[in-house]
Amino acid sequence: MGRNIVILLGHPGAGKGTQARAIMYRLDIPQISTGDMLREAIARKTSNGKEAKAKMDAGELVSDALVNGIVAERISHDDCKKGFILDGYPRTVPQAETFSKELSNGDNLFVIEIGAQSDGLTNRLTGRWICPGCGEIYNTYSRAPKKEGVCDVCGWTLFHRSDDREDLVRERFRTYNEETFPLVDYYQKQGVYYRVDGMRPIEEVTREILTLIDKKKVLIPAGRGGNEEFAKRRRH
Ligand code: AMP
């Protein structure tokens, strides 16, 4: 059995983290969030954390080499044997090219863009509160916790990301449009790209993603990390 590998694309605030968590529970494969791993490295003051901090504080991308390294290490763990969900990686074409070398014969690759208009997303980010214990995501405007600042699920104190500030949100959108959006074309050419409308209720979006994963399984031919040959086979 090949791995189910799900790459989630989408503007900051489109719902990648929320959907990644829902898919993780349903398919029993881990969510790999490069943003979470980098924030943890910063909190632990590791060398990766020190390298990433200034870029993250400015709403810019950290180096391809750094994220490629942490993802390659993470997906070598046993819990990724059945597959994994990449939330926030790849974010540049060079990252996608490096990642394609990690794909093997029989893997099922799904690249799903959670589509959203950037003008509707600012409140999703500036109002976002996250549980450091279980990862549950709340929003002051649309999904407030029962008790302010406290996670409904596990009772931990919620935190607000330092880059969920209006000026940095603008910068993160710009970074997405310039550096990450070209991945749509990159994966479209390989025939593994799908788009769902992320401005609908969370459960509806999850249902659509799960149906898509169920119906569109396509095996990656041996030795080909999703190239043009692979795309041709998919179309026939
Ligand atoms: P996220 O939690 O996915 O919104 O990521 C937060 C920040 O982490 C981004 O604004 C980037 O500075 C950095 N980051 C996360 N993933 C990547 C990646 N794949 N490539 C470069 N930088 C990343």
Tab-separated table of C-alpha atoms and ligand atoms in Angstrom:
chain	number	residue	atom	x	y	z
A	1	MET	CA	0.000	0.000	0.000
A	2	GLY	CA	1.355	3.413	-0.961
A	3	ARG	CA	1.159	6.387	1.335
A	4	ASN	CA	-1.635	8.963	1.165
A	5	ILE	CA	0.217	12.259	0.928
A	6	VAL	CA	-1.921	15.375	1.143
A	7	ILE	CA	-0.441	18.798	0.460
A	8	LEU	CA	-2.678	21.674	1.519
A	9	LEU	CA	-2.223	24.982	-0.274
A	10	GLY	CA	-4.033	28.200	0.522
A	11	HIS	CA	-3.653	31.788	1.705
A	12	PRO	CA	-2.907	32.321	5.388
A	13	GLY	CA	-6.278	31.923	7.131
A	14	ALA	CA	-7.861	29.834	4.360
A	15	GLY	CA	-8.266	26.965	6.828
A	16	LYS	CA	-5.271	24.700	6.128
A	17	GLY	CA	-4.644	23.957	9.808
A	18	THR	CA	-8.320	23.345	10.582
A	19	GLN	CA	-8.754	21.035	7.606
A	20	ALA	CA	-5.448	19.268	8.247
A	21	ARG	CA	-6.649	18.391	11.752
A	22	ALA	CA	-9.986	17.099	10.471
A	23	ILE	CA	-8.306	14.913	7.826
A	24	MET	CA	-5.757	13.696	10.363
A	25	TYR	CA	-8.496	12.337	12.622
A	26	ARG	CA	-10.438	10.765	9.749
A	27	LEU	CA	-7.530	9.143	7.881
A	28	ASP	CA	-5.339	8.491	10.907
A	29	ILE	CA	-2.253	10.089	9.358
A	30	PRO	CA	-0.269	12.910	11.025
A	31	GLN	CA	-0.489	16.614	10.271
A	32	ILE	CA	2.923	18.109	9.557
A	33	SER	CA	2.882	21.860	9.961
A	34	THR	CA	6.201	23.517	9.158
A	35	GLY	CA	4.940	26.711	10.839
A	36	ASP	CA	4.264	24.791	14.098
A	37	MET	CA	7.654	23.062	13.936
A	38	LEU	CA	9.415	26.394	13.390
A	39	ARG	CA	7.509	28.087	16.243
A	40	GLU	CA	8.511	25.191	18.484
A	41	ALA	CA	12.158	25.533	17.389
A	42	ILE	CA	11.989	29.259	18.238
A	43	ALA	CA	10.486	28.524	21.663
A	44	ARG	CA	13.224	25.968	22.329
A	45	LYS	CA	15.893	28.400	21.067
A	46	THR	CA	17.454	25.774	18.776
A	47	SER	CA	19.774	26.811	15.922
A	48	ASN	CA	16.887	26.333	13.432
A	49	GLY	CA	14.724	28.527	15.630
A	50	LYS	CA	17.348	31.261	15.760
A	51	GLU	CA	17.710	31.171	11.973
A	52	ALA	CA	13.935	31.265	11.371
A	53	LYS	CA	12.884	33.930	13.866
A	54	ALA	CA	13.685	37.150	12.012
A	55	LYS	CA	12.032	35.949	8.792
A	56	MET	CA	8.910	34.750	10.589
A	57	ASP	CA	8.662	37.996	12.550
A	58	ALA	CA	8.685	39.857	9.226
A	59	GLY	CA	6.052	37.623	7.564
A	60	GLU	CA	8.660	36.322	5.109
A	61	LEU	CA	9.628	32.751	4.261
A	62	VAL	CA	12.533	31.025	5.962
A	63	SER	CA	15.140	29.366	3.748
A	64	ASP	CA	14.215	26.399	1.570
A	65	ALA	CA	17.177	24.444	2.927
A	66	LEU	CA	15.964	24.783	6.520
A	67	VAL	CA	12.368	23.650	5.869
A	68	ASN	CA	13.389	20.926	3.420
A	69	GLY	CA	15.614	19.506	6.159
A	70	ILE	CA	12.989	19.515	8.901
A	71	VAL	CA	10.337	17.962	6.638
A	72	ALA	CA	12.668	15.197	5.365
A	73	GLU	CA	13.534	14.325	8.956
A	74	ARG	CA	9.911	14.403	10.147
A	75	ILE	CA	8.508	12.186	7.385
A	76	SER	CA	11.126	9.523	8.100
A	77	HIS	CA	9.333	8.741	11.383
A	78	ASP	CA	7.246	5.579	11.684
A	79	ASP	CA	3.948	7.426	12.109
A	80	CYS	CA	4.284	8.663	8.483
A	81	LYS	CA	4.396	5.176	6.981
A	82	LYS	CA	0.696	5.263	5.969
A	83	GLY	CA	0.935	8.857	4.800
A	84	PHE	CA	0.850	12.425	6.123
A	85	ILE	CA	-0.687	15.837	5.597
A	86	LEU	CA	1.613	18.729	4.772
A	87	ASP	CA	0.222	21.985	6.114
A	88	GLY	CA	2.374	24.906	4.946
A	89	TYR	CA	4.927	22.943	2.890
A	90	PRO	CA	6.000	23.147	0.109
A	91	ARG	CA	5.704	26.923	-0.184
A	92	THR	CA	8.037	27.561	-3.116
A	93	VAL	CA	8.704	25.738	-6.384
A	94	PRO	CA	12.251	24.760	-5.275
A	95	GLN	CA	10.752	23.229	-2.096
A	96	ALA	CA	8.285	21.255	-4.247
A	97	GLU	CA	11.127	20.049	-6.459
A	98	THR	CA	13.085	18.845	-3.446
A	99	PHE	CA	10.001	17.216	-1.956
A	100	SER	CA	9.258	15.327	-5.192
A	101	LYS	CA	12.408	13.294	-4.535
A	102	GLU	CA	10.784	11.986	-1.340
A	103	LEU	CA	7.900	10.393	-3.270
A	104	SER	CA	8.050	6.695	-3.984
A	105	ASN	CA	6.428	4.113	-6.137
A	106	GLY	CA	2.780	3.648	-5.199
A	107	ASP	CA	2.295	6.862	-3.199
A	108	ASN	CA	-1.007	8.716	-3.689
A	109	LEU	CA	-0.390	12.444	-3.927
A	110	PHE	CA	-3.168	15.018	-3.508
A	111	VAL	CA	-2.484	18.720	-3.719
A	112	ILE	CA	-5.565	20.536	-2.484
A	113	GLU	CA	-5.866	24.294	-2.591
A	114	ILE	CA	-8.322	25.662	-0.073
A	115	GLY	CA	-9.564	28.610	-2.091
A	116	ALA	CA	-10.456	31.868	-0.347
A	117	GLN	CA	-10.519	35.568	-1.195
A	118	SER	CA	-7.842	37.351	0.793
A	119	ASP	CA	-10.189	40.255	1.749
A	120	GLY	CA	-12.380	37.838	3.747
A	121	LEU	CA	-9.458	36.374	5.648
A	122	THR	CA	-8.014	39.157	7.771
A	123	ASN	CA	-10.527	38.602	10.612
A	124	ARG	CA	-9.871	34.876	10.536
A	125	LEU	CA	-6.241	35.648	11.387
A	126	THR	CA	-6.434	38.685	13.647
A	127	GLY	CA	-9.205	36.975	15.668
A	128	ARG	CA	-7.489	33.577	15.812
A	129	TRP	CA	-6.693	31.913	19.150
A	130	ILE	CA	-4.969	28.526	19.285
A	131	CYS	CA	-4.693	25.866	21.988
A	132	PRO	CA	-1.050	24.888	22.601
A	133	GLY	CA	-2.240	21.622	24.171
A	134	CYS	CA	-4.478	20.020	21.542
A	135	GLY	CA	-4.132	22.453	18.614
A	136	GLU	CA	-7.851	23.401	18.560
A	137	ILE	CA	-8.394	26.681	16.695
A	138	TYR	CA	-10.877	29.356	17.860
A	139	ASN	CA	-11.890	32.742	16.515
A	140	THR	CA	-13.110	35.782	18.430
A	141	TYR	CA	-15.484	36.724	15.613
A	142	SER	CA	-16.887	33.363	14.556
A	143	ARG	CA	-15.960	30.537	16.926
A	144	ALA	CA	-15.240	31.870	20.384
A	145	PRO	CA	-14.384	29.386	23.159
A	146	LYS	CA	-17.059	28.984	25.875
A	147	LYS	CA	-14.733	30.653	28.393
A	148	GLU	CA	-12.585	33.484	27.067
A	149	GLY	CA	-8.935	32.495	26.585
A	150	VAL	CA	-9.484	28.835	27.608
A	151	CYS	CA	-9.663	25.747	25.363
A	152	ASP	CA	-13.092	24.017	25.436
A	153	VAL	CA	-11.461	20.652	24.746
A	154	CYS	CA	-8.524	20.476	27.156
A	155	GLY	CA	-8.691	23.575	29.361
A	156	TRP	CA	-5.279	25.004	28.369
A	157	THR	CA	-4.755	28.743	28.035
A	158	LEU	CA	-5.105	29.830	24.396
A	159	PHE	CA	-2.435	31.875	22.608
A	160	HIS	CA	-2.524	34.405	19.776
A	161	ARG	CA	0.216	34.092	17.122
A	162	SER	CA	2.516	37.101	17.045
A	163	ASP	CA	2.350	37.191	13.219
A	164	ASP	CA	-1.493	37.276	13.197
A	165	ARG	CA	-1.239	41.091	13.233
A	166	GLU	CA	-2.854	43.151	10.491
A	167	ASP	CA	0.403	44.556	9.046
A	168	LEU	CA	2.073	41.129	8.999
A	169	VAL	CA	-1.036	39.475	7.588
A	170	ARG	CA	-0.751	41.825	4.579
A	171	GLU	CA	2.897	40.857	4.162
A	172	ARG	CA	2.078	37.138	4.452
A	173	PHE	CA	-0.588	37.467	1.729
A	174	ARG	CA	1.941	39.180	-0.520
A	175	THR	CA	4.488	36.420	0.155
A	176	TYR	CA	1.859	33.781	-0.647
A	177	ASN	CA	0.879	35.402	-3.946
A	178	GLU	CA	4.468	35.837	-5.073
A	179	GLU	CA	6.198	32.717	-3.834
A	180	THR	CA	3.581	30.025	-3.167
A	181	PHE	CA	0.901	30.663	-5.799
A	182	PRO	CA	3.195	29.379	-8.639
A	183	LEU	CA	2.769	25.923	-7.073
A	184	VAL	CA	-0.790	25.813	-8.457
A	185	ASP	CA	0.597	25.760	-11.990
A	186	TYR	CA	3.420	23.419	-10.983
A	187	TYR	CA	1.033	20.790	-9.589
A	188	GLN	CA	-1.685	21.382	-12.198
A	189	LYS	CA	0.805	20.337	-14.866
A	190	GLN	CA	1.358	17.107	-12.939
A	191	GLY	CA	-2.389	16.378	-12.772
A	192	VAL	CA	-2.481	16.143	-8.972
A	193	TYR	CA	-4.037	19.546	-8.179
A	194	TYR	CA	-7.567	20.066	-6.814
A	195	ARG	CA	-9.327	23.145	-5.484
A	196	VAL	CA	-12.073	23.363	-2.905
A	197	ASP	CA	-13.997	26.482	-1.902
A	198	GLY	CA	-12.745	27.303	1.601
A	199	MET	CA	-15.301	30.031	2.310
A	200	ARG	CA	-17.995	27.455	3.154
A	201	PRO	CA	-18.692	25.876	6.576
A	202	ILE	CA	-15.721	23.886	7.895
A	203	GLU	CA	-17.525	20.505	7.868
A	204	GLU	CA	-18.620	20.938	4.238
A	205	VAL	CA	-15.042	21.652	3.156
A	206	THR	CA	-13.795	18.608	5.109
A	207	ARG	CA	-16.413	16.386	3.476
A	208	GLU	CA	-15.401	17.538	0.018
A	209	ILE	CA	-11.704	16.946	0.722
A	210	LEU	CA	-12.332	13.442	2.100
A	211	THR	CA	-14.539	12.487	-0.857
A	212	LEU	CA	-11.888	13.730	-3.224
A	213	ILE	CA	-9.178	11.695	-1.505
A	214	ASP	CA	-11.386	8.638	-1.593
A	215	LYS	CA	-12.262	8.904	-5.278
A	216	LYS	CA	-9.122	10.219	-6.904
A	217	LYS	CA	-6.451	7.855	-5.698
A	218	VAL	CA	-3.795	7.706	-8.358
A	219	LEU	CA	-0.587	5.805	-7.935
A	220	ILE	CA	2.702	7.493	-8.677
A	221	PRO	CA	4.629	5.349	-11.162
A	222	ALA	CA	7.969	3.968	-10.029
A	223	GLY	CA	10.794	6.467	-9.905
A	224	ARG	CA	8.691	9.413	-11.028
A	225	GLY	CA	7.946	12.063	-8.460
A	226	GLY	CA	4.856	13.347	-10.246
A	227	ASN	CA	6.321	14.610	-13.505
A	228	GLU	CA	4.808	15.145	-16.963
A	229	GLU	CA	4.837	11.408	-17.714
A	230	PHE	CA	2.740	10.883	-14.607
A	231	ALA	CA	0.325	13.628	-15.668
A	232	LYS	CA	-0.137	12.006	-19.077
A	233	ARG	CA	-1.004	8.672	-17.475
A	234	ARG	CA	-3.555	10.367	-15.224
A	235	ARG	CA	-5.349	12.032	-18.121
A	236	HIS	CA	-5.900	8.720	-19.951
B	1	AMP	P1	2.308	29.106	9.018
B	1	AMP	O1	2.122	28.645	10.414
B	1	AMP	O2	2.192	27.993	8.007
B	1	AMP	O3	1.439	30.282	8.669
B	1	AMP	O4	3.817	29.621	8.902
B	1	AMP	C1	4.276	30.684	9.700
B	1	AMP	C2	5.593	31.198	9.174
B	1	AMP	O5	6.563	30.148	9.196
B	1	AMP	C3	5.570	31.663	7.735
B	1	AMP	O6	5.131	33.023	7.609
B	1	AMP	C4	7.048	31.499	7.343
B	1	AMP	O7	7.833	32.546	7.879
B	1	AMP	C5	7.432	30.221	8.075
B	1	AMP	N1	7.204	29.021	7.250
B	1	AMP	C6	6.330	28.019	7.480
B	1	AMP	N2	6.394	27.077	6.542
B	1	AMP	C7	7.344	27.485	5.666
B	1	AMP	C8	7.875	26.958	4.455
B	1	AMP	N3	7.429	25.804	3.940
B	1	AMP	N4	8.845	27.672	3.833
B	1	AMP	C9	9.327	28.815	4.333
B	1	AMP	N5	8.847	29.387	5.456
B	1	AMP	C10	7.874	28.728	6.130
